[in-house]
Structures are given as structure tokens and as C-alpha cells.
Short mmCIF file of C-alpha atoms in Angstrom, two decimals:
data_model
loop_
_atom_site.label_atom_id
_atom_site.label_comp_id
_atom_site.label_asym_id
_atom_site.label_seq_id
_atom_site.Cartn_x
_atom_site.Cartn_y
_atom_site.Cartn_z
CA MET A 107 11.74 -20.59 0.29
CA VAL A 108 8.74 -22.39 -1.15
CA PRO A 109 7.19 -21.58 -4.54
CA TYR A 110 3.60 -20.48 -4.11
CA ARG A 111 0.60 -20.56 -6.42
CA ILE A 112 -2.81 -19.08 -5.59
CA ASP A 113 -5.55 -21.71 -5.80
CA ILE A 114 -8.72 -20.69 -3.97
CA PRO A 115 -11.19 -23.54 -3.37
CA GLN A 116 -14.48 -23.19 -5.22
CA GLU A 117 -16.33 -23.53 -1.90
CA ALA A 118 -14.85 -20.20 -0.79
CA LEU A 119 -16.13 -18.48 -3.93
CA ASP A 120 -19.56 -20.09 -3.52
CA ASP A 121 -19.68 -18.90 0.08
CA LEU A 122 -18.81 -15.37 -1.03
CA ASN A 123 -21.60 -15.45 -3.61
CA ARG A 124 -24.15 -16.56 -0.99
CA ARG A 125 -23.07 -13.89 1.45
CA LEU A 126 -23.26 -11.15 -1.17
CA ALA A 127 -26.73 -12.28 -2.23
CA ALA A 128 -27.92 -12.35 1.40
CA THR A 129 -26.60 -8.91 2.40
CA ARG A 130 -28.85 -7.07 4.84
CA TRP A 131 -28.57 -3.52 3.56
CA PRO A 132 -28.80 -0.55 5.94
CA GLY A 133 -30.90 2.53 5.37
CA GLU A 134 -29.38 5.82 4.36
CA MET A 135 -29.95 9.48 5.15
CA PRO A 136 -31.76 11.28 2.30
CA GLY A 137 -29.38 13.10 0.01
CA ALA A 138 -26.29 11.60 1.61
CA GLY A 139 -23.19 11.46 -0.55
CA TRP A 140 -19.69 10.30 0.27
CA GLU A 141 -19.54 12.75 3.20
CA ARG A 142 -21.22 10.24 5.55
CA GLY A 143 -19.41 7.22 4.11
CA VAL A 144 -19.90 4.99 1.09
CA PRO A 145 -23.30 5.74 -0.55
CA ALA A 146 -25.72 2.81 -0.49
CA ASP A 147 -26.70 3.00 -4.17
CA TYR A 148 -23.07 2.96 -5.24
CA LEU A 149 -22.17 0.05 -2.97
CA ARG A 150 -25.23 -2.01 -3.98
CA GLU A 151 -24.26 -1.71 -7.64
CA LEU A 152 -20.60 -2.52 -6.94
CA ALA A 153 -21.51 -5.53 -4.79
CA GLU A 154 -23.83 -6.84 -7.50
CA TYR A 155 -21.03 -6.45 -10.06
CA TRP A 156 -18.75 -8.36 -7.68
CA ARG A 157 -21.33 -11.15 -7.36
CA THR A 158 -22.39 -11.51 -10.98
CA ARG A 159 -19.70 -10.15 -13.29
CA TYR A 160 -16.33 -10.04 -11.56
CA ASP A 161 -14.19 -13.07 -12.53
CA TRP A 162 -11.91 -14.20 -9.71
CA ARG A 163 -10.51 -17.07 -11.74
CA ALA A 164 -9.29 -14.64 -14.39
CA ALA A 165 -7.73 -12.48 -11.69
CA GLU A 166 -6.18 -15.54 -10.05
CA ALA A 167 -4.60 -16.54 -13.36
CA GLU A 168 -3.20 -13.03 -13.80
CA LEU A 169 -1.69 -13.04 -10.31
CA ASN A 170 -0.16 -16.45 -10.91
CA ARG A 171 1.73 -15.14 -13.95
CA PHE A 172 4.22 -13.69 -11.47
CA PRO A 173 6.64 -15.90 -9.50
CA GLN A 174 5.50 -16.06 -5.87
CA PHE A 175 7.05 -17.64 -2.81
CA THR A 176 6.57 -18.02 0.92
CA THR A 177 9.21 -18.19 3.62
CA GLU A 178 9.19 -18.09 7.40
CA ILE A 179 10.87 -15.07 8.98
CA ASP A 180 10.81 -14.41 12.72
CA GLY A 181 7.91 -16.82 13.19
CA ALA A 182 5.71 -15.34 10.44
CA ASN A 183 4.88 -16.86 7.08
CA VAL A 184 5.79 -14.15 4.55
CA HIS A 185 4.45 -14.21 1.00
CA PHE A 186 6.34 -12.33 -1.69
CA VAL A 187 6.53 -11.81 -5.42
CA HIS A 188 10.05 -12.12 -6.82
CA VAL A 189 10.59 -11.19 -10.45
CA ARG A 190 14.17 -11.19 -11.68
CA SER A 191 14.99 -9.02 -14.65
CA PRO A 192 16.48 -10.56 -17.80
CA GLU A 193 19.07 -7.77 -17.61
CA PRO A 194 22.14 -9.00 -15.68
CA ASP A 195 23.01 -5.58 -14.27
CA ALA A 196 19.50 -4.84 -12.94
CA ILE A 197 19.28 -3.18 -9.52
CA PRO A 198 17.47 -5.19 -6.82
CA MET A 199 14.55 -3.31 -5.26
CA ILE A 200 12.12 -4.22 -2.48
CA VAL A 201 8.70 -2.55 -2.73
CA THR A 202 6.39 -2.37 0.31
CA HIS A 203 2.65 -1.71 0.22
CA GLY A 204 0.45 -0.40 3.02
CA TRP A 205 -3.19 -0.61 4.11
CA PRO A 206 -5.60 -1.21 2.40
CA GLY A 207 -3.25 -2.22 -0.38
CA SER A 208 -1.49 -5.38 -1.52
CA PHE A 209 0.89 -6.55 -4.22
CA VAL A 210 -2.05 -6.03 -6.62
CA GLU A 211 -1.06 -2.34 -6.58
CA TYR A 212 2.07 -3.15 -8.59
CA LEU A 213 0.82 -5.53 -11.27
CA ASP A 214 0.96 -2.90 -14.02
CA VAL A 215 4.51 -1.77 -13.20
CA ILE A 216 6.25 -5.13 -12.76
CA GLY A 217 6.84 -5.58 -16.50
CA PRO A 218 8.16 -2.08 -17.24
CA LEU A 219 10.39 -2.10 -14.14
CA THR A 220 11.90 -5.57 -14.63
CA ASP A 221 12.08 -5.63 -18.43
CA PRO A 222 12.22 -2.09 -19.80
CA ARG A 223 13.67 -3.35 -23.09
CA ALA A 224 10.37 -5.17 -23.79
CA HIS A 225 8.37 -2.04 -22.91
CA GLY A 226 10.17 0.49 -25.08
CA GLY A 227 12.63 1.56 -22.38
CA ASP A 228 16.34 1.53 -21.71
CA PRO A 229 17.64 -1.83 -20.43
CA ALA A 230 19.94 0.12 -18.08
CA ASP A 231 16.81 1.04 -16.10
CA ALA A 232 15.98 -2.55 -15.13
CA PHE A 233 15.21 -3.78 -11.60
CA HIS A 234 14.99 -7.15 -9.92
CA LEU A 235 11.73 -6.78 -7.95
CA VAL A 236 10.83 -8.17 -4.54
CA ILE A 237 7.29 -7.31 -3.44
CA PRO A 238 6.47 -8.83 -0.04
CA THR A 239 3.05 -8.93 1.57
CA LEU A 240 3.00 -7.35 5.02
CA PRO A 241 2.71 -9.84 7.90
CA GLY A 242 -0.95 -10.30 8.77
CA PHE A 243 -2.13 -9.07 5.36
CA GLY A 244 -3.51 -11.19 2.53
CA LEU A 245 -1.33 -14.16 1.63
CA SER A 246 1.05 -13.45 4.56
CA GLY A 247 -1.67 -13.90 7.13
CA PRO A 248 -3.34 -14.27 9.46
CA LEU A 249 -0.63 -13.88 12.10
CA ARG A 250 -0.11 -16.32 14.93
CA GLU A 251 1.02 -13.71 17.45
CA PRO A 252 0.87 -9.94 18.12
CA GLY A 253 3.82 -7.59 18.12
CA TRP A 254 4.47 -7.00 14.43
CA ALA A 255 5.38 -3.33 14.61
CA MET A 256 7.04 -1.66 11.64
CA PRO A 257 10.64 -1.94 12.93
CA ARG A 258 10.14 -5.71 13.15
CA VAL A 259 8.87 -5.76 9.56
CA ALA A 260 11.88 -3.73 8.41
CA GLY A 261 14.16 -6.27 10.10
CA ALA A 262 12.31 -9.09 8.35
CA TRP A 263 12.74 -7.35 4.99
CA ALA A 264 16.50 -7.04 5.60
CA GLN A 265 16.59 -10.78 6.26
CA LEU A 266 14.53 -11.48 3.14
CA MET A 267 16.84 -9.51 0.87
CA ALA A 268 19.87 -11.21 2.41
CA ARG A 269 18.32 -14.66 1.85
CA LEU A 270 17.71 -13.75 -1.78
CA GLY A 271 21.38 -12.88 -2.14
CA TYR A 272 20.92 -9.14 -2.68
CA ASP A 273 23.81 -7.39 -0.98
CA ARG A 274 22.97 -3.90 -2.28
CA TYR A 275 19.40 -2.87 -3.06
CA LEU A 276 16.89 -0.04 -3.30
CA ALA A 277 13.77 0.21 -1.14
CA GLN A 278 10.47 1.78 -2.16
CA GLY A 279 7.25 2.31 -0.25
CA GLY A 280 3.96 4.11 0.18
CA ASP A 281 1.61 4.29 3.17
CA PHE A 282 2.97 1.91 5.86
CA GLY A 283 5.53 0.92 3.27
CA ALA A 284 7.03 4.41 3.36
CA TRP A 285 7.72 4.23 7.09
CA ILE A 286 9.04 0.68 6.77
CA THR A 287 11.31 1.81 3.93
CA MET A 288 12.76 4.58 6.12
CA MET A 289 13.28 2.17 9.01
CA LEU A 290 14.92 -0.33 6.69
CA ALA A 291 17.22 2.41 5.36
CA GLY A 292 18.24 3.20 8.92
CA MET A 293 18.83 -0.30 10.25
CA ASP A 294 20.31 -1.82 7.06
CA HIS A 295 22.04 1.24 5.60
CA GLN A 296 25.14 -0.79 4.78
CA HIS A 297 23.05 -2.58 2.14
CA VAL A 298 20.36 -0.05 1.17
CA LEU A 299 21.50 2.01 -1.81
CA GLY A 300 18.63 4.47 -1.40
CA GLY A 301 14.96 4.86 -0.59
CA HIS A 302 12.07 6.10 -2.72
CA LEU A 303 8.82 7.24 -1.08
CA ASN A 304 5.45 8.21 -2.50
CA PHE A 305 3.99 9.05 0.92
CA LEU A 306 5.54 11.25 3.60
CA PRO A 307 3.55 13.16 6.25
CA THR A 308 5.56 16.18 7.44
CA PRO A 309 3.72 17.97 10.26
CA PRO A 310 5.33 21.14 11.67
CA SER A 311 7.54 20.79 14.72
CA GLY A 312 5.59 23.20 16.91
CA ASP A 313 8.13 25.98 16.48
CA PRO A 314 6.20 29.17 15.51
CA ALA A 315 8.94 29.92 12.99
CA ASP A 316 7.83 26.85 11.04
CA MET A 317 4.40 28.33 10.47
CA ALA A 318 5.59 31.86 9.80
CA ALA A 319 7.70 30.81 6.86
CA LEU A 320 5.11 28.66 5.09
CA THR A 321 4.17 29.46 1.51
CA GLU A 322 0.59 29.36 0.24
CA VAL A 323 1.18 25.93 -1.30
CA GLU A 324 2.67 24.62 1.93
CA LEU A 325 -0.23 25.98 3.97
CA GLY A 326 -2.55 24.14 1.61
CA ARG A 327 -0.67 20.93 2.26
CA LEU A 328 -0.90 21.42 6.00
CA GLY A 329 -4.63 22.05 5.61
CA ARG A 330 -4.97 18.81 3.67
CA LEU A 331 -3.08 16.94 6.39
CA GLY A 332 -5.33 18.57 8.99
CA ARG A 333 -8.44 17.40 7.12
CA PHE A 334 -7.04 13.89 7.10
CA ALA A 335 -6.51 14.00 10.87
CA THR A 336 -9.96 15.39 11.69
CA GLU A 337 -12.19 13.82 9.04
CA LEU A 338 -10.52 10.96 7.20
CA ALA A 339 -8.60 9.14 9.95
CA GLY A 340 -11.54 7.53 11.75
CA TYR A 341 -10.51 4.13 10.39
CA MET A 342 -7.06 4.61 11.94
CA HIS A 343 -8.44 5.41 15.40
CA ILE A 344 -10.69 2.33 15.35
CA GLN A 345 -8.03 -0.06 14.06
CA ALA A 346 -5.41 1.31 16.45
CA THR A 347 -7.63 0.97 19.51
CA ARG A 348 -10.37 -1.66 18.99
CA PRO A 349 -9.40 -3.86 16.04
CA GLN A 350 -11.01 -6.97 17.46
CA THR A 351 -14.45 -5.36 17.69
CA LEU A 352 -14.18 -4.29 14.06
CA ALA A 353 -12.91 -7.74 13.09
CA TYR A 354 -16.29 -9.47 13.47
CA GLY A 355 -17.89 -7.34 10.79
CA LEU A 356 -14.93 -7.47 8.40
CA ASN A 357 -14.62 -11.23 8.72
CA ASP A 358 -18.34 -12.01 8.39
CA SER A 359 -19.59 -9.55 5.77
CA PRO A 360 -17.96 -9.21 2.35
CA VAL A 361 -19.93 -6.01 1.77
CA GLY A 362 -18.60 -4.68 5.07
CA GLN A 363 -15.06 -5.49 4.00
CA LEU A 364 -15.70 -3.94 0.58
CA ALA A 365 -17.05 -0.71 2.04
CA TRP A 366 -14.18 -0.44 4.53
CA ILE A 367 -11.64 -0.57 1.71
CA VAL A 368 -13.44 1.16 -1.15
CA GLU A 369 -13.98 4.30 0.93
CA LYS A 370 -10.21 4.78 1.10
CA PHE A 371 -9.86 4.39 -2.65
CA LYS A 372 -12.38 7.21 -3.01
CA ASP A 373 -10.86 9.50 -0.38
CA TRP A 374 -7.21 8.98 -1.30
CA THR A 375 -7.15 8.74 -5.10
CA ASP A 376 -7.37 11.22 -7.94
CA SER A 377 -11.06 10.46 -8.43
CA ALA A 378 -14.04 12.73 -8.98
CA LYS A 379 -17.27 10.81 -8.32
CA ALA A 380 -16.16 7.22 -7.61
CA PRO A 381 -12.95 5.26 -7.05
CA GLU A 382 -13.24 3.83 -10.56
CA ASP A 383 -12.34 7.27 -11.89
CA ALA A 384 -8.80 6.47 -10.73
CA VAL A 385 -8.57 2.67 -10.36
CA GLY A 386 -10.13 -0.01 -12.53
CA ARG A 387 -13.09 -1.79 -10.90
CA ASP A 388 -11.67 -5.28 -11.37
CA ARG A 389 -8.30 -4.25 -9.91
CA LEU A 390 -10.08 -2.75 -6.93
CA LEU A 391 -12.07 -5.94 -6.34
CA THR A 392 -9.01 -8.16 -6.73
CA ASN A 393 -7.34 -6.17 -3.98
CA VAL A 394 -10.42 -6.60 -1.78
CA MET A 395 -10.47 -10.33 -2.55
CA LEU A 396 -6.99 -10.78 -1.10
CA TYR A 397 -8.35 -9.50 2.22
CA TRP A 398 -11.66 -11.40 2.06
CA LEU A 399 -10.43 -14.81 0.87
CA THR A 400 -7.62 -14.89 3.47
CA ALA A 401 -9.78 -13.53 6.32
CA THR A 402 -7.12 -10.90 7.01
CA GLY A 403 -9.35 -7.85 7.31
CA ALA A 404 -9.06 -8.53 11.04
CA SER A 405 -5.33 -9.17 11.33
CA SER A 406 -4.49 -6.22 9.06
CA ALA A 407 -6.52 -4.05 11.44
CA HIS A 408 -4.45 -5.40 14.34
CA PHE A 409 -1.35 -4.11 12.52
CA TYR A 410 -2.55 -0.62 13.47
CA TYR A 411 -2.89 -1.63 17.12
CA ASP A 412 0.65 -2.99 17.21
CA ASN A 413 1.93 0.20 15.57
CA ALA A 414 -0.24 2.67 17.51
CA PRO A 415 2.70 4.44 19.26
CA LEU A 416 4.26 5.13 15.86
CA LEU A 417 1.17 6.53 14.12
CA PRO A 418 0.46 10.25 13.56
CA ILE A 419 -2.55 9.99 15.92
CA ALA A 420 -0.36 8.81 18.83
CA SER A 421 -0.35 10.91 21.99
CA PRO A 422 2.34 11.95 22.59
CA PRO A 423 3.28 11.96 18.91
CA PRO A 424 6.19 9.73 17.92
CA PRO A 425 9.59 11.43 17.98
CA PRO A 426 11.07 12.32 14.61
CA PRO A 427 13.45 9.68 13.26
CA PRO A 428 17.16 10.37 13.34
CA PRO A 429 18.55 11.66 10.06
CA LEU A 430 18.86 8.76 7.63
CA PRO A 431 22.23 8.24 5.97
CA VAL A 432 21.12 7.07 2.51
CA PRO A 433 19.87 9.10 -0.48
CA PHE A 434 16.13 9.44 -0.96
CA GLY A 435 13.73 10.26 -3.75
CA ILE A 436 10.31 11.73 -2.91
CA ALA A 437 7.35 11.58 -5.30
CA VAL A 438 4.47 13.94 -4.45
CA PHE A 439 1.06 13.20 -5.96
CA PRO A 440 -1.64 15.90 -5.68
CA GLN A 441 -4.51 13.80 -4.31
CA ASP A 442 -2.57 11.97 -1.63
CA PRO A 443 -3.92 12.99 1.80
CA ALA A 444 -0.39 13.60 3.11
CA GLN A 445 1.70 15.78 0.82
CA PRO A 446 5.12 16.59 2.26
CA ILE A 447 6.77 19.95 2.77
CA ARG A 448 10.35 19.66 1.60
CA ARG A 449 12.17 21.62 4.31
CA PHE A 450 10.33 19.66 6.99
CA ALA A 451 11.19 16.42 5.19
CA GLU A 452 14.87 17.31 5.02
CA ARG A 453 15.15 17.23 8.81
CA GLY A 454 14.95 13.44 8.75
CA LEU A 455 16.07 12.92 5.17
CA PRO A 456 19.07 15.24 4.69
CA ASN A 457 20.12 13.59 1.42
CA ILE A 458 17.10 14.04 -0.86
CA VAL A 459 18.52 13.71 -4.37
CA GLN A 460 15.20 13.77 -6.21
CA TRP A 461 11.97 15.61 -5.40
CA SER A 462 9.20 15.15 -7.97
CA GLU A 463 5.86 16.98 -8.00
CA PHE A 464 3.13 15.59 -10.25
CA ASP A 465 -0.12 17.11 -11.46
CA ARG A 466 -2.19 13.91 -11.21
CA GLY A 467 -2.36 10.79 -9.10
CA GLY A 468 -2.99 10.02 -5.46
CA HIS A 469 -2.15 7.54 -2.72
CA PHE A 470 -1.81 4.51 -5.02
CA PRO A 471 0.31 5.85 -7.90
CA ALA A 472 1.41 2.45 -9.24
CA LEU A 473 -2.30 1.74 -9.80
CA GLU A 474 -3.45 5.22 -10.80
CA VAL A 475 -0.56 6.58 -12.87
CA PRO A 476 1.80 3.65 -13.45
CA GLU A 477 3.75 5.43 -16.17
CA LEU A 478 4.63 8.31 -13.82
CA PHE A 479 5.55 5.91 -11.01
CA VAL A 480 7.86 3.89 -13.29
CA ALA A 481 9.52 6.97 -14.77
CA ASP A 482 10.21 8.45 -11.35
CA LEU A 483 11.81 5.25 -10.07
CA ARG A 484 13.98 5.01 -13.19
CA SER A 485 15.07 8.61 -12.79
CA PHE A 486 15.91 8.10 -9.10
CA ALA A 487 17.96 4.98 -9.76
CA ALA A 488 19.82 6.76 -12.56
CA LYS A 489 20.87 9.52 -10.15
CA LEU A 490 22.29 6.92 -7.78
CA ARG A 491 24.21 5.26 -10.59
CA GLY A 492 25.70 8.66 -11.38
#
């Protein structure tokens, strides 16, 4: 395992500045809002902020405050943050992001989770944190070969935790990270104490009895999932079928990469008019920078292609996973596009020991509502400690 420090060459930042200044902007339909995609006026202003006011060097210094490492697992170079708690009895936990996220999602929760004593909390709630970057994403990419489906990632994470000397640990995830967490809990259940998810699609099985028994709230959740499938999942279809065609635009145009990501932060967060209603602008841009500076917009898109048979859009749909033998905690945030229905969730997760419903937050809760995210993880771990 090799210590890692982010140090982006100035030439890369100068190139980004030139590209932003030379953007060839498209036209726009009169009166168009977010319904047709990212509005031009909004994106122009955000891109100009990126070019003239955003400070990558300040962001780089902030990222480098956290211990980072790289290691080779199964032929891939894996980047990860590893922050050990000062509390000797802290519980190890691996946290997995998804697309279009990164370890930037967790910057505001690392301190409270690893050192609760210093943040007004109970030292008994401390965690040792491992936050890896998915293969092909950001500082873990680009990949040298295809075939990194989620079960392979879960196997790599089991190896990573073993190399770090963590015999018993928790796993947490959202987006792709939620599925990887469940797979990890299945394949490494001898070592996984429990899993915590903040994302869990639960479509009905097709049995008419499923639909007949739904409450009004549950019908609303199914409707939200249906809207995601019909209106908001275009990115998934493209990345799961033609990622290389998309790659040329993402790799060549920073504004293209920005739009591709920022749209998801608008659609999936607890925001009213713009993503910044939920996520700070600089945080959002730092996340985008990890894709742009590493040229991994393309390889992260290929992750969808390699996982296409496991995605909700697959035809036939993937079979439900076998019941998982470890305890789970589920956190439901109201603006996430996939809000689970508990009795459907219990088919694959028969040992749900904590089910939390929140009145704010969306798909990126560690960014949007870090205090709720931290409190829910502490509460879940406390239940496992008994």
C-alpha cells in the first residue's frame, strides 16, 4: 500500500481554463427549464464561476488533509481514504460511493464519524473509515481492462479490508455502493458485521397481490421509481449500451462533463431551483474535477456497460438476490429517486434492524444532510453492539 497525495500539474489546470473559455455553446429552446436538461443560462454562469472563481488548489489542500493510499487489487489500481479513529475500540467501516459521486461526498462526515469526541459526540460511536474509489472512477482510474462488474468490486473490497487487518467491519453504501455493499455482505458475511444503505430500489415482484396491498405512501414511491425509469434514466441507458460514443464528449469538453454530472445533482437532491440548494457549489465542482482531471468520465461510463445485466433497466431484469444473512439498516431520504418499500426490501434483507425515514435529503445524504447521515450510522452501529 502506497501513500498517495493529490498533486495536479499546473498545465492541466491551464488546459481546463482554456477549454472553458473556448466553449462552443449550443442554442436552447425558448422557455426551456430543467425539463429538457441543464438550462444554458445556469450552466454558463456555473462554468464561468468554475473558470474564474473556483479554487482547485484550495480544494486539493482540503482533500490532502485526509490520509490516502493506492494499492493494486485484481489488476486494478485502487485509491482509498483511510482514517483511523483515535478511539481504540472504534468499529471499522468501509463506505462505497456510486456514480456520479466520489469520496468528496464524505468529506464533511469523516471527522464526526472517526472522532466523535472532538465533535461533541460519544467516543463509543467512533469508526475507523475506509473510503475506496470505485475502479475506473477518479483516482482509481482509468482501468486497463473491462469486466469490473459489482461482484468483482465487492471481492476487491473484501481483500482491501483484509489487507488493512480488519477482521470484522461494517459496510455502507449508496447508489452503486448500495448494491456493492449487499454483495459484500453476501460473499464476506463471516467478516461483515452489518450493512447500512441509503439507496434501495424495491420494484414489485409482478404478483398482483403486491399491488393490491400498497398504501398511498407506497404507491407514491412506486410512482417516483416509475418516473426515474421513464424520464430520469436516460444516462443509464446510454452508459450501459454506448459508453464509448459518449466518452469523446466527456473527455474533450469540461462543460459537457459538468452538465452530465450537475443534472443528476439537480434531479436527485433535495433542491428547489438548482443543485446548490442542496450541495455547496465548490463541493459540487470538486467532485466534477475528480472526473475531469483524471479523464475518467469515460471509464466510469463503461462501469455501467460492465454491469448492464445487473441494472434495473436490464431485460430480463436481474433476479432478486438471495436473502442476506447479516443485519441491515436502511435510511430513506425523501428526494432520492428510489425510495424503498419495506416489505419488498425484507424479501432480500430479512434482518433489517433499523429503518429510518427522514423529512429532508436526497441521493447524496452525506453531502446534503451530513448530521442526519452521521446520526443514523451511529444509531445503527449501537444496535449491533447491543
